[in-house]
């Protein structure tokens, strides 16, 4: 099938937003510093740089705290095997058997993407992987999706997202966009369709008209 699927990582392939948020808040609590926001929704879909701009407004303090947080994060890593969403490997396997090209386009740092793929043995499924930290413009700018589409030989592509920022990025790249419903009250109205489970993608693929 001459089709490509481009997945976001956090909130889509892995259920990680709660863990990341709690880890950041605990770090600031231990430092006895009030972060710029304690609203989980303010961080969903942002790049690492974007997250830290919300957390700390003052540039020099931000740089120092971020450096300390890197060491803190190494001591408190996420278990990507536990975070992997139910049905994630099943849908990737289905797409591979259908000869549908698969990309991963995430705002997360490359090292976190690599850890997730390695711990869950998912790397062989992906034809292309890109981290937003390598780009000058992050989501909601469409650049990350435009690059992913080109990497999949310019195939007609479908995006799978969760956050308003990610959905806006995919739509700005003129992609049919699937939003995976979340526990958080996210505005996913801009997506073409909202699904409850990753396996719902199968029905969409079976009935999707590329033309």
JSON list of N, CA, C and O in Angstrom, two decimals, residues 147-203:
[
{"chain": "A", "resi": 147, "resn": "UNK", "atom": "N", "xyz": [9.52, 17.00, 6.89]},
{"chain": "A", "resi": 147, "resn": "UNK", "atom": "CA", "xyz": [10.75, 16.21, 6.74]},
{"chain": "A", "resi": 147, "resn": "UNK", "atom": "C", "xyz": [10.44, 14.72, 6.74]},
{"chain": "A", "resi": 147, "resn": "UNK", "atom": "O", "xyz": [10.97, 13.94, 5.95]},
{"chain": "A", "resi": 148, "resn": "UNK", "atom": "N", "xyz": [9.54, 14.31, 7.65]},
{"chain": "A", "resi": 148, "resn": "UNK", "atom": "CA", "xyz": [9.18, 12.89, 7.74]},
{"chain": "A", "resi": 148, "resn": "UNK", "atom": "C", "xyz": [8.51, 12.40, 6.46]},
{"chain": "A", "resi": 148, "resn": "UNK", "atom": "O", "xyz": [8.79, 11.30, 5.98]},
{"chain": "A", "resi": 149, "resn": "UNK", "atom": "N", "xyz": [7.62, 13.21, 5.90]},
{"chain": "A", "resi": 149, "resn": "UNK", "atom": "CA", "xyz": [6.95, 12.83, 4.64]},
{"chain": "A", "resi": 149, "resn": "UNK", "atom": "C", "xyz": [7.97, 12.65, 3.53]},
{"chain": "A", "resi": 149, "resn": "UNK", "atom": "O", "xyz": [7.92, 11.67, 2.77]},
{"chain": "A", "resi": 150, "resn": "UNK", "atom": "N", "xyz": [8.91, 13.57, 3.42]},
{"chain": "A", "resi": 150, "resn": "UNK", "atom": "CA", "xyz": [9.95, 13.47, 2.39]},
{"chain": "A", "resi": 150, "resn": "UNK", "atom": "C", "xyz": [10.80, 12.21, 2.59]},
{"chain": "A", "resi": 150, "resn": "UNK", "atom": "O", "xyz": [11.19, 11.55, 1.63]},
{"chain": "A", "resi": 151, "resn": "UNK", "atom": "N", "xyz": [11.07, 11.88, 3.86]},
{"chain": "A", "resi": 151, "resn": "UNK", "atom": "CA", "xyz": [11.87, 10.70, 4.17]},
{"chain": "A", "resi": 151, "resn": "UNK", "atom": "C", "xyz": [11.14, 9.40, 3.82]},
{"chain": "A", "resi": 151, "resn": "UNK", "atom": "O", "xyz": [11.78, 8.38, 3.57]},
{"chain": "A", "resi": 152, "resn": "UNK", "atom": "N", "xyz": [9.82, 9.45, 3.79]},
{"chain": "A", "resi": 152, "resn": "UNK", "atom": "CA", "xyz": [9.03, 8.28, 3.40]},
{"chain": "A", "resi": 152, "resn": "UNK", "atom": "C", "xyz": [8.70, 8.32, 1.92]},
{"chain": "A", "resi": 152, "resn": "UNK", "atom": "O", "xyz": [7.64, 7.87, 1.47]},
{"chain": "A", "resi": 153, "resn": "UNK", "atom": "N", "xyz": [9.61, 8.88, 1.15]},
{"chain": "A", "resi": 153, "resn": "UNK", "atom": "CA", "xyz": [9.52, 8.91, -0.32]},
{"chain": "A", "resi": 153, "resn": "UNK", "atom": "C", "xyz": [8.33, 9.73, -0.82]},
{"chain": "A", "resi": 153, "resn": "UNK", "atom": "O", "xyz": [7.79, 9.46, -1.90]},
{"chain": "A", "resi": 154, "resn": "UNK", "atom": "N", "xyz": [7.91, 10.71, 0.01]},
{"chain": "A", "resi": 154, "resn": "UNK", "atom": "CA", "xyz": [6.81, 11.56, -0.42]},
{"chain": "A", "resi": 154, "resn": "UNK", "atom": "C", "xyz": [5.48, 10.85, -0.52]},
{"chain": "A", "resi": 154, "resn": "UNK", "atom": "O", "xyz": [4.57, 11.31, -1.21]},
{"chain": "A", "resi": 155, "resn": "UNK", "atom": "N", "xyz": [5.34, 9.72, 0.17]},
{"chain": "A", "resi": 155, "resn": "UNK", "atom": "CA", "xyz": [4.08, 8.98, 0.16]},
{"chain": "A", "resi": 155, "resn": "UNK", "atom": "C", "xyz": [2.96, 9.80, 0.77]},
{"chain": "A", "resi": 155, "resn": "UNK", "atom": "O", "xyz": [3.20, 10.74, 1.51]},
{"chain": "A", "resi": 156, "resn": "UNK", "atom": "N", "xyz": [1.74, 9.41, 0.47]},
{"chain": "A", "resi": 156, "resn": "UNK", "atom": "CA", "xyz": [0.59, 9.99, 1.15]},
{"chain": "A", "resi": 156, "resn": "UNK", "atom": "C", "xyz": [0.64, 9.51, 2.59]},
{"chain": "A", "resi": 156, "resn": "UNK", "atom": "O", "xyz": [0.67, 8.30, 2.84]},
{"chain": "A", "resi": 157, "resn": "UNK", "atom": "N", "xyz": [0.69, 10.43, 3.54]},
{"chain": "A", "resi": 157, "resn": "UNK", "atom": "CA", "xyz": [0.91, 10.06, 4.94]},
{"chain": "A", "resi": 157, "resn": "UNK", "atom": "C", "xyz": [-0.24, 10.44, 5.86]},
{"chain": "A", "resi": 157, "resn": "UNK", "atom": "O", "xyz": [-0.94, 11.42, 5.62]},
{"chain": "A", "resi": 158, "resn": "UNK", "atom": "N", "xyz": [-0.37, 9.65, 6.91]},
{"chain": "A", "resi": 158, "resn": "UNK", "atom": "CA", "xyz": [-1.32, 9.90, 7.99]},
{"chain": "A", "resi": 158, "resn": "UNK", "atom": "C", "xyz": [-0.52, 10.11, 9.27]},
{"chain": "A", "resi": 158, "resn": "UNK", "atom": "O", "xyz": [0.44, 9.38, 9.52]},
{"chain": "A", "resi": 159, "resn": "UNK", "atom": "N", "xyz": [-0.90, 11.11, 10.06]},
{"chain": "A", "resi": 159, "resn": "UNK", "atom": "CA", "xyz": [-0.22, 11.37, 11.33]},
{"chain": "A", "resi": 159, "resn": "UNK", "atom": "C", "xyz": [-1.06, 10.86, 12.49]},
{"chain": "A", "resi": 159, "resn": "UNK", "atom": "O", "xyz": [-2.29, 10.88, 12.44]},
{"chain": "A", "resi": 160, "resn": "UNK", "atom": "N", "xyz": [-0.37, 10.38, 13.53]},
{"chain": "A", "resi": 160, "resn": "UNK", "atom": "CA", "xyz": [-1.04, 9.97, 14.76]},
{"chain": "A", "resi": 160, "resn": "UNK", "atom": "C", "xyz": [-0.49, 10.80, 15.90]},
{"chain": "A", "resi": 160, "resn": "UNK", "atom": "O", "xyz": [0.70, 10.70, 16.22]},
{"chain": "A", "resi": 161, "resn": "UNK", "atom": "N", "xyz": [-1.33, 11.62, 16.50]},
{"chain": "A", "resi": 161, "resn": "UNK", "atom": "CA", "xyz": [-0.91, 12.59, 17.51]},
{"chain": "A", "resi": 161, "resn": "UNK", "atom": "C", "xyz": [-1.80, 12.52, 18.74]},
{"chain": "A", "resi": 161, "resn": "UNK", "atom": "O", "xyz": [-2.76, 11.74, 18.79]},
{"chain": "A", "resi": 162, "resn": "UNK", "atom": "N", "xyz": [-1.48, 13.36, 19.72]},
{"chain": "A", "resi": 162, "resn": "UNK", "atom": "CA", "xyz": [-2.34, 13.45, 20.90]},
{"chain": "A", "resi": 162, "resn": "UNK", "atom": "C", "xyz": [-2.56, 14.90, 21.34]},
{"chain": "A", "resi": 162, "resn": "UNK", "atom": "O", "xyz": [-3.67, 15.29, 21.68]},
{"chain": "A", "resi": 163, "resn": "UNK", "atom": "N", "xyz": [-1.52, 15.72, 21.35]},
{"chain": "A", "resi": 163, "resn": "UNK", "atom": "CA", "xyz": [-1.60, 17.07, 21.89]},
{"chain": "A", "resi": 163, "resn": "UNK", "atom": "C", "xyz": [-2.10, 18.07, 20.85]},
{"chain": "A", "resi": 163, "resn": "UNK", "atom": "O", "xyz": [-1.93, 17.87, 19.64]},
{"chain": "A", "resi": 164, "resn": "UNK", "atom": "N", "xyz": [-2.69, 19.18, 21.29]},
{"chain": "A", "resi": 164, "resn": "UNK", "atom": "CA", "xyz": [-3.11, 20.23, 20.36]},
{"chain": "A", "resi": 164, "resn": "UNK", "atom": "C", "xyz": [-1.94, 20.76, 19.53]},
{"chain": "A", "resi": 164, "resn": "UNK", "atom": "O", "xyz": [-2.09, 21.05, 18.34]},
{"chain": "A", "resi": 165, "resn": "UNK", "atom": "N", "xyz": [-0.77, 20.87, 20.15]},
{"chain": "A", "resi": 165, "resn": "UNK", "atom": "CA", "xyz": [0.42, 21.36, 19.45]},
{"chain": "A", "resi": 165, "resn": "UNK", "atom": "C", "xyz": [0.82, 20.39, 18.34]},
{"chain": "A", "resi": 165, "resn": "UNK", "atom": "O", "xyz": [1.12, 20.80, 17.21]},
{"chain": "A", "resi": 166, "resn": "UNK", "atom": "N", "xyz": [0.83, 19.10, 18.65]},
{"chain": "A", "resi": 166, "resn": "UNK", "atom": "CA", "xyz": [1.19, 18.09, 17.65]},
{"chain": "A", "resi": 166, "resn": "UNK", "atom": "C", "xyz": [0.18, 18.00, 16.53]},
{"chain": "A", "resi": 166, "resn": "UNK", "atom": "O", "xyz": [0.53, 17.86, 15.35]},
{"chain": "A", "resi": 167, "resn": "UNK", "atom": "N", "xyz": [-1.10, 18.07, 16.89]},
{"chain": "A", "resi": 167, "resn": "UNK", "atom": "CA", "xyz": [-2.16, 18.01, 15.89]},
{"chain": "A", "resi": 167, "resn": "UNK", "atom": "C", "xyz": [-2.05, 19.21, 14.94]},
{"chain": "A", "resi": 167, "resn": "UNK", "atom": "O", "xyz": [-2.16, 19.06, 13.72]},
{"chain": "A", "resi": 168, "resn": "UNK", "atom": "N", "xyz": [-1.79, 20.38, 15.50]},
{"chain": "A", "resi": 168, "resn": "UNK", "atom": "CA", "xyz": [-1.64, 21.59, 14.68]},
{"chain": "A", "resi": 168, "resn": "UNK", "atom": "C", "xyz": [-0.47, 21.45, 13.72]},
{"chain": "A", "resi": 168, "resn": "UNK", "atom": "O", "xyz": [-0.54, 21.89, 12.56]},
{"chain": "A", "resi": 169, "resn": "UNK", "atom": "N", "xyz": [0.61, 20.85, 14.19]},
{"chain": "A", "resi": 169, "resn": "UNK", "atom": "CA", "xyz": [1.79, 20.64, 13.35]},
{"chain": "A", "resi": 169, "resn": "UNK", "atom": "C", "xyz": [1.46, 19.74, 12.17]},
{"chain": "A", "resi": 169, "resn": "UNK", "atom": "O", "xyz": [1.82, 20.03, 11.02]},
{"chain": "A", "resi": 170, "resn": "UNK", "atom": "N", "xyz": [0.79, 18.63, 12.45]},
{"chain": "A", "resi": 170, "resn": "UNK", "atom": "CA", "xyz": [0.44, 17.68, 11.39]},
{"chain": "A", "resi": 170, "resn": "UNK", "atom": "C", "xyz": [-0.54, 18.29, 10.39]},
{"chain": "A", "resi": 170, "resn": "UNK", "atom": "O", "xyz": [-0.41, 18.11, 9.17]},
{"chain": "A", "resi": 171, "resn": "UNK", "atom": "N", "xyz": [-1.54, 19.03, 10.89]},
{"chain": "A", "resi": 171, "resn": "UNK", "atom": "CA", "xyz": [-2.51, 19.64, 10.00]},
{"chain": "A", "resi": 171, "resn": "UNK", "atom": "C", "xyz": [-1.88, 20.73, 9.14]},
{"chain": "A", "resi": 171, "resn": "UNK", "atom": "O", "xyz": [-2.24, 20.90, 7.98]},
{"chain": "A", "resi": 172, "resn": "UNK", "atom": "N", "xyz": [-0.90, 21.45, 9.72]},
{"chain": "A", "resi": 172, "resn": "UNK", "atom": "CA", "xyz": [-0.20, 22.49, 8.95]},
{"chain": "A", "resi": 172, "resn": "UNK", "atom": "C", "xyz": [0.63, 21.88, 7.83]},
{"chain": "A", "resi": 172, "resn": "UNK", "atom": "O", "xyz": [0.94, 22.54, 6.85]},
{"chain": "A", "resi": 173, "resn": "UNK", "atom": "N", "xyz": [0.98, 20.59, 7.99]},
{"chain": "A", "resi": 173, "resn": "UNK", "atom": "CA", "xyz": [1.70, 19.87, 6.94]},
{"chain": "A", "resi": 173, "resn": "UNK", "atom": "C", "xyz": [0.72, 19.18, 5.98]},
{"chain": "A", "resi": 173, "resn": "UNK", "atom": "O", "xyz": [1.12, 18.38, 5.15]},
{"chain": "A", "resi": 174, "resn": "UNK", "atom": "N", "xyz": [-0.55, 19.50, 6.13]},
{"chain": "A", "resi": 174, "resn": "UNK", "atom": "CA", "xyz": [-1.62, 18.98, 5.26]},
{"chain": "A", "resi": 174, "resn": "UNK", "atom": "C", "xyz": [-1.78, 17.47, 5.35]},
{"chain": "A", "resi": 174, "resn": "UNK", "atom": "O", "xyz": [-2.04, 16.79, 4.36]},
{"chain": "A", "resi": 175, "resn": "UNK", "atom": "N", "xyz": [-1.64, 16.94, 6.58]},
{"chain": "A", "resi": 175, "resn": "UNK", "atom": "CA", "xyz": [-1.79, 15.50, 6.78]},
{"chain": "A", "resi": 175, "resn": "UNK", "atom": "C", "xyz": [-3.13, 15.17, 7.41]},
{"chain": "A", "resi": 175, "resn": "UNK", "atom": "O", "xyz": [-3.63, 15.92, 8.27]},
{"chain": "A", "resi": 176, "resn": "UNK", "atom": "N", "xyz": [-3.72, 14.07, 6.96]},
{"chain": "A", "resi": 176, "resn": "UNK", "atom": "CA", "xyz": [-4.87, 13.52, 7.65]},
{"chain": "A", "resi": 176, "resn": "UNK", "atom": "C", "xyz": [-4.38, 13.13, 9.03]},
{"chain": "A", "resi": 176, "resn": "UNK", "atom": "O", "xyz": [-3.38, 12.42, 9.17]},
{"chain": "A", "resi": 177, "resn": "UNK", "atom": "N", "xyz": [-5.05, 13.60, 10.08]},
{"chain": "A", "resi": 177, "resn": "UNK", "atom": "CA", "xyz": [-4.51, 13.46, 11.43]},
{"chain": "A", "resi": 177, "resn": "UNK", "atom": "C", "xyz": [-5.47, 12.71, 12.36]},
{"chain": "A", "resi": 177, "resn": "UNK", "atom": "O", "xyz": [-6.62, 13.10, 12.53]},
{"chain": "A", "resi": 178, "resn": "UNK", "atom": "N", "xyz": [-4.93, 11.65, 12.94]},
{"chain": "A", "resi": 178, "resn": "UNK", "atom": "CA", "xyz": [-5.64, 10.86, 13.94]},
{"chain": "A", "resi": 178, "resn": "UNK", "atom": "C", "xyz": [-5.18, 11.31, 15.31]},
{"chain": "A", "resi": 178, "resn": "UNK", "atom": "O", "xyz": [-3.98, 11.45, 15.56]},
{"chain": "A", "resi": 179, "resn": "UNK", "atom": "N", "xyz": [-6.12, 11.55, 16.20]},
{"chain": "A", "resi": 179, "resn": "UNK", "atom": "CA", "xyz": [-5.77, 11.92, 17.58]},
{"chain": "A", "resi": 179, "resn": "UNK", "atom": "C", "xyz": [-6.15, 10.77, 18.51]},
{"chain": "A", "resi": 179, "resn": "UNK", "atom": "O", "xyz": [-7.29, 10.29, 18.47]},
{"chain": "A", "resi": 180, "resn": "UNK", "atom": "N", "xyz": [-5.19, 10.33, 19.32]},
{"chain": "A", "resi": 180, "resn": "UNK", "atom": "CA", "xyz": [-5.46, 9.30, 20.32]},
{"chain": "A", "resi": 180, "resn": "UNK", "atom": "C", "xyz": [-5.99, 9.96, 21.58]},
{"chain": "A", "resi": 180, "resn": "UNK", "atom": "O", "xyz": [-5.32, 10.81, 22.17]},
{"chain": "A", "resi": 181, "resn": "UNK", "atom": "N", "xyz": [-7.18, 9.59, 21.98]},
{"chain": "A", "resi": 181, "resn": "UNK", "atom": "CA", "xyz": [-7.82, 10.18, 23.16]},
{"chain": "A", "resi": 181, "resn": "UNK", "atom": "C", "xyz": [-6.96, 9.96, 24.40]},
{"chain": "A", "resi": 181, "resn": "UNK", "atom": "O", "xyz": [-6.37, 8.90, 24.58]},
{"chain": "A", "resi": 182, "resn": "UNK", "atom": "N", "xyz": [-6.90, 10.99, 25.26]},
{"chain": "A", "resi": 182, "resn": "UNK", "atom": "CA", "xyz": [-6.06, 10.95, 26.45]},
{"chain": "A", "resi": 182, "resn": "UNK", "atom": "C", "xyz": [-6.89, 11.06, 27.72]},
{"chain": "A", "resi": 182, "resn": "UNK", "atom": "O", "xyz": [-8.06, 11.46, 27.70]},
{"chain": "A", "resi": 183, "resn": "UNK", "atom": "N", "xyz": [-6.26, 10.72, 28.84]},
{"chain": "A", "resi": 183, "resn": "UNK", "atom": "CA", "xyz": [-6.90, 10.93, 30.14]},
{"chain": "A", "resi": 183, "resn": "UNK", "atom": "C", "xyz": [-7.00, 12.41, 30.47]},
{"chain": "A", "resi": 183, "resn": "UNK", "atom": "O", "xyz": [-7.91, 12.84, 31.18]},
{"chain": "A", "resi": 184, "resn": "UNK", "atom": "N", "xyz": [-6.03, 13.19, 29.96]},
{"chain": "A", "resi": 184, "resn": "UNK", "atom": "CA", "xyz": [-6.04, 14.63, 30.18]},
{"chain": "A", "resi": 184, "resn": "UNK", "atom": "C", "xyz": [-7.10, 15.29, 29.29]},
{"chain": "A", "resi": 184, "resn": "UNK", "atom": "O", "xyz": [-7.35, 14.81, 28.18]},
{"chain": "A", "resi": 185, "resn": "UNK", "atom": "N", "xyz": [-7.68, 16.39, 29.73]},
{"chain": "A", "resi": 185, "resn": "UNK", "atom": "CA", "xyz": [-8.71, 17.08, 28.93]},
{"chain": "A", "resi": 185, "resn": "UNK", "atom": "C", "xyz": [-8.08, 17.93, 27.82]},
{"chain": "A", "resi": 185, "resn": "UNK", "atom": "O", "xyz": [-8.08, 19.17, 27.89]},
{"chain": "A", "resi": 186, "resn": "UNK", "atom": "N", "xyz": [-7.56, 17.29, 26.79]},
{"chain": "A", "resi": 186, "resn": "UNK", "atom": "CA", "xyz": [-6.90, 18.00, 25.70]},
{"chain": "A", "resi": 186, "resn": "UNK", "atom": "C", "xyz": [-7.90, 18.36, 24.60]},
{"chain": "A", "resi": 186, "resn": "UNK", "atom": "O", "xyz": [-8.83, 17.61, 24.32]},
{"chain": "A", "resi": 187, "resn": "UNK", "atom": "N", "xyz": [-7.67, 19.50, 23.97]},
{"chain": "A", "resi": 187, "resn": "UNK", "atom": "CA", "xyz": [-8.50, 19.92, 22.84]},
{"chain": "A", "resi": 187, "resn": "UNK", "atom": "C", "xyz": [-7.97, 19.24, 21.58]},
{"chain": "A", "resi": 187, "resn": "UNK", "atom": "O", "xyz": [-6.93, 19.62, 21.05]},
{"chain": "A", "resi": 188, "resn": "UNK", "atom": "N", "xyz": [-8.67, 18.23, 21.11]},
{"chain": "A", "resi": 188, "resn": "UNK", "atom": "CA", "xyz": [-8.25, 17.48, 19.91]},
{"chain": "A", "resi": 188, "resn": "UNK", "atom": "C", "xyz": [-9.19, 17.73, 18.74]},
{"chain": "A", "resi": 188, "resn": "UNK", "atom": "O", "xyz": [-9.21, 16.98, 17.77]},
{"chain": "A", "resi": 189, "resn": "UNK", "atom": "N", "xyz": [-9.94, 18.82, 18.82]},
{"chain": "A", "resi": 189, "resn": "UNK", "atom": "CA", "xyz": [-10.97, 19.11, 17.82]},
{"chain": "A", "resi": 189, "resn": "UNK", "atom": "C", "xyz": [-10.41, 19.33, 16.42]},
{"chain": "A", "resi": 189, "resn": "UNK", "atom": "O", "xyz": [-11.11, 19.13, 15.42]},
{"chain": "A", "resi": 190, "resn": "UNK", "atom": "N", "xyz": [-9.14, 19.74, 16.34]},
{"chain": "A", "resi": 190, "resn": "UNK", "atom": "CA", "xyz": [-8.56, 20.03, 15.02]},
{"chain": "A", "resi": 190, "resn": "UNK", "atom": "C", "xyz": [-8.22, 18.75, 14.26]},
{"chain": "A", "resi": 190, "resn": "UNK", "atom": "O", "xyz": [-8.02, 18.79, 13.04]},
{"chain": "A", "resi": 191, "resn": "UNK", "atom": "N", "xyz": [-8.16, 17.63, 14.94]},
{"chain": "A", "resi": 191, "resn": "UNK", "atom": "CA", "xyz": [-7.85, 16.35, 14.28]},
{"chain": "A", "resi": 191, "resn": "UNK", "atom": "C", "xyz": [-9.00, 15.93, 13.37]},
{"chain": "A", "resi": 191, "resn": "UNK", "atom": "O", "xyz": [-10.15, 16.32, 13.57]},
{"chain": "A", "resi": 192, "resn": "UNK", "atom": "N", "xyz": [-8.70, 15.10, 12.39]},
{"chain": "A", "resi": 192, "resn": "UNK", "atom": "CA", "xyz": [-9.74, 14.59, 11.48]},
{"chain": "A", "resi": 192, "resn": "UNK", "atom": "C", "xyz": [-10.60, 13.54, 12.16]},
{"chain": "A", "resi": 192, "resn": "UNK", "atom": "O", "xyz": [-11.78, 13.40, 11.84]},
{"chain": "A", "resi": 193, "resn": "UNK", "atom": "N", "xyz": [-9.99, 12.79, 13.07]},
{"chain": "A", "resi": 193, "resn": "UNK", "atom": "CA", "xyz": [-10.73, 11.77, 13.80]},
{"chain": "A", "resi": 193, "resn": "UNK", "atom": "C", "xyz": [-10.05, 11.52, 15.14]},
{"chain": "A", "resi": 193, "resn": "UNK", "atom": "O", "xyz": [-8.81, 11.63, 15.24]},
{"chain": "A", "resi": 194, "resn": "UNK", "atom": "N", "xyz": [-10.82, 11.21, 16.16]},
{"chain": "A", "resi": 194, "resn": "UNK", "atom": "CA", "xyz": [-10.29, 10.89, 17.48]},
{"chain": "A", "resi": 194, "resn": "UNK", "atom": "C", "xyz": [-10.59, 9.42, 17.77]},
{"chain": "A", "resi": 194, "resn": "UNK", "atom": "O", "xyz": [-11.73, 8.97, 17.59]},
{"chain": "A", "resi": 195, "resn": "UNK", "atom": "N", "xyz": [-9.58, 8.68, 18.20]},
{"chain": "A", "resi": 195, "resn": "UNK", "atom": "CA", "xyz": [-9.75, 7.25, 18.48]},
{"chain": "A", "resi": 195, "resn": "UNK", "atom": "C", "xyz": [-9.49, 6.97, 19.95]},
{"chain": "A", "resi": 195, "resn": "UNK", "atom": "O", "xyz": [-8.79, 7.71, 20.63]},
{"chain": "A", "resi": 196, "resn": "UNK", "atom": "N", "xyz": [-10.06, 5.88, 20.44]},
{"chain": "A", "resi": 196, "resn": "UNK", "atom": "CA", "xyz": [-9.89, 5.48, 21.83]},
{"chain": "A", "resi": 196, "resn": "UNK", "atom": "C", "xyz": [-8.72, 4.55, 22.04]},
{"chain": "A", "resi": 196, "resn": "UNK", "atom": "O", "xyz": [-8.17, 4.45, 23.14]},
{"chain": "A", "resi": 197, "resn": "UNK", "atom": "N", "xyz": [-8.33, 3.85, 20.97]},
{"chain": "A", "resi": 197, "resn": "UNK", "atom": "CA", "xyz": [-7.32, 2.79, 21.09]},
{"chain": "A", "resi": 197, "resn": "UNK", "atom": "C", "xyz": [-6.49, 2.76, 19.81]},
{"chain": "A", "resi": 197, "resn": "UNK", "atom": "O", "xyz": [-7.01, 3.02, 18.71]},
{"chain": "A", "resi": 198, "resn": "UNK", "atom": "N", "xyz": [-5.21, 2.42, 19.94]},
{"chain": "A", "resi": 198, "resn": "UNK", "atom": "CA", "xyz": [-4.33, 2.38, 18.77]},
{"chain": "A", "resi": 198, "resn": "UNK", "atom": "C", "xyz": [-4.81, 1.38, 17.73]},
{"chain": "A", "resi": 198, "resn": "UNK", "atom": "O", "xyz": [-4.62, 1.58, 16.53]},
{"chain": "A", "resi": 199, "resn": "UNK", "atom": "N", "xyz": [-5.44, 0.30, 18.17]},
{"chain": "A", "resi": 199, "resn": "UNK", "atom": "CA", "xyz": [-5.92, -0.70, 17.22]},
{"chain": "A", "resi": 199, "resn": "UNK", "atom": "C", "xyz": [-7.06, -0.18, 16.34]},
{"chain": "A", "resi": 199, "resn": "UNK", "atom": "O", "xyz": [-7.38, -0.79, 15.31]},
{"chain": "A", "resi": 200, "resn": "UNK", "atom": "N", "xyz": [-7.66, 0.95, 16.73]},
{"chain": "A", "resi": 200, "resn": "UNK", "atom": "CA", "xyz": [-8.69, 1.57, 15.89]},
{"chain": "A", "resi": 200, "resn": "UNK", "atom": "C", "xyz": [-8.11, 2.04, 14.56]},
{"chain": "A", "resi": 200, "resn": "UNK", "atom": "O", "xyz": [-8.86, 2.27, 13.60]},
{"chain": "A", "resi": 201, "resn": "UNK", "atom": "N", "xyz": [-6.79, 2.20, 14.52]},
{"chain": "A", "resi": 201, "resn": "UNK", "atom": "CA", "xyz": [-6.12, 2.62, 13.28]},
{"chain": "A", "resi": 201, "resn": "UNK", "atom": "C", "xyz": [-6.34, 1.60, 12.17]},
{"chain": "A", "resi": 201, "resn": "UNK", "atom": "O", "xyz": [-6.42, 1.96, 10.99]},
{"chain": "A", "resi": 202, "resn": "UNK", "atom": "N", "xyz": [-6.46, 0.34, 12.52]},
{"chain": "A", "resi": 202, "resn": "UNK", "atom": "CA", "xyz": [-6.64, -0.72, 11.52]},
{"chain": "A", "resi": 202, "resn": "UNK", "atom": "C", "xyz": [-7.88, -0.46, 10.68]},
{"chain": "A", "resi": 202, "resn": "UNK", "atom": "O", "xyz": [-7.84, -0.52, 9.44]},
{"chain": "A", "resi": 203, "resn": "UNK", "atom": "N", "xyz": [-9.00, -0.15, 11.32]},
{"chain": "A", "resi": 203, "resn": "UNK", "atom": "CA", "xyz": [-10.23, 0.11, 10.59]},
{"chain": "A", "resi": 203, "resn": "UNK", "atom": "C", "xyz": [-10.10, 1.33, 9.70]},
{"chain": "A", "resi": 203, "resn": "UNK", "atom": "O", "xyz": [-10.62, 1.36, 8.58]}
]
